[in-house]
CSV table of C-alpha atoms in Angstrom, one decimal:
chain,number,residue,atom,x,y,z
A,1,UNK,CA,0.0,0.0,0.0
A,2,UNK,CA,0.8,3.7,0.1
A,3,UNK,CA,2.5,3.6,3.5
A,4,UNK,CA,4.8,0.8,2.5
A,5,UNK,CA,5.7,2.6,-0.7
A,6,UNK,CA,6.7,5.9,0.8
A,7,UNK,CA,8.4,4.2,3.8
A,8,UNK,CA,10.5,2.1,1.4
A,9,UNK,CA,11.6,5.3,-0.4
A,10,UNK,CA,12.6,6.9,2.9
A,11,UNK,CA,14.4,3.8,4.1
A,12,UNK,CA,16.4,3.7,0.8
A,13,UNK,CA,17.3,7.3,1.2
A,14,UNK,CA,18.6,6.8,4.7
A,15,UNK,CA,20.5,3.6,3.7
A,16,UNK,CA,22.3,5.7,1.1
A,17,UNK,CA,23.2,8.2,3.8
A,18,UNK,CA,24.5,5.2,5.8
A,19,UNK,CA,22.6,6.1,9.0
A,20,UNK,CA,22.7,3.6,11.8
A,21,UNK,CA,19.0,2.7,11.7
A,22,UNK,CA,17.4,3.6,8.3
A,23,UNK,CA,14.0,2.2,9.3
A,24,UNK,CA,13.8,4.3,12.5
A,25,UNK,CA,14.9,7.5,10.6
A,26,UNK,CA,12.3,6.7,8.0
A,27,UNK,CA,9.6,6.3,10.6
A,28,UNK,CA,10.7,9.5,12.3
A,29,UNK,CA,10.5,11.5,9.0
A,30,UNK,CA,7.1,10.0,8.2
A,31,UNK,CA,5.8,10.9,11.7
A,32,UNK,CA,7.2,14.5,11.4
A,33,UNK,CA,5.4,14.9,8.0
A,34,UNK,CA,2.2,13.7,9.5
A,35,UNK,CA,2.6,16.2,12.3
A,36,UNK,CA,3.3,19.0,9.9
A,37,UNK,CA,0.2,18.2,7.9
A,38,UNK,CA,-1.9,18.1,11.1
A,39,UNK,CA,-0.5,21.4,12.2
A,40,UNK,CA,-1.3,23.0,8.9
A,41,UNK,CA,-4.9,21.8,9.0
A,42,UNK,CA,-5.5,22.8,12.6
A,43,UNK,CA,-3.8,26.2,12.5
A,44,UNK,CA,-3.3,27.1,8.8
A,45,UNK,CA,-2.7,30.8,9.3
A,46,UNK,CA,-0.4,30.4,12.3
A,47,UNK,CA,1.7,27.4,11.3
A,48,UNK,CA,5.3,28.5,10.6
A,49,UNK,CA,5.7,26.2,7.5
A,50,UNK,CA,8.8,27.9,6.1
A,51,UNK,CA,10.6,27.6,9.4
A,52,UNK,CA,9.6,24.0,9.7
A,53,UNK,CA,10.8,23.2,6.2
A,54,UNK,CA,14.2,24.8,7.0
A,55,UNK,CA,14.5,22.7,10.2
A,56,UNK,CA,13.6,19.5,8.3
A,57,UNK,CA,16.3,20.3,5.6
A,58,UNK,CA,18.9,20.8,8.3
A,59,UNK,CA,17.9,17.5,10.0
A,60,UNK,CA,17.4,15.3,7.0
A,61,UNK,CA,19.1,17.1,4.1
């Protein structure tokens, strides 16, 4: 299904980056994306999306 597909893409990305636990990093990234989407829905005018994007790039880029 969809979750397995996007999770496998994230796992492959973290495997290429040679992180210690690609699956855990992939799950963390997926959870963060879920939270970002939730925040945007719940507080669309107040959510600091640009700042969040920059933090995600620093962490996962």
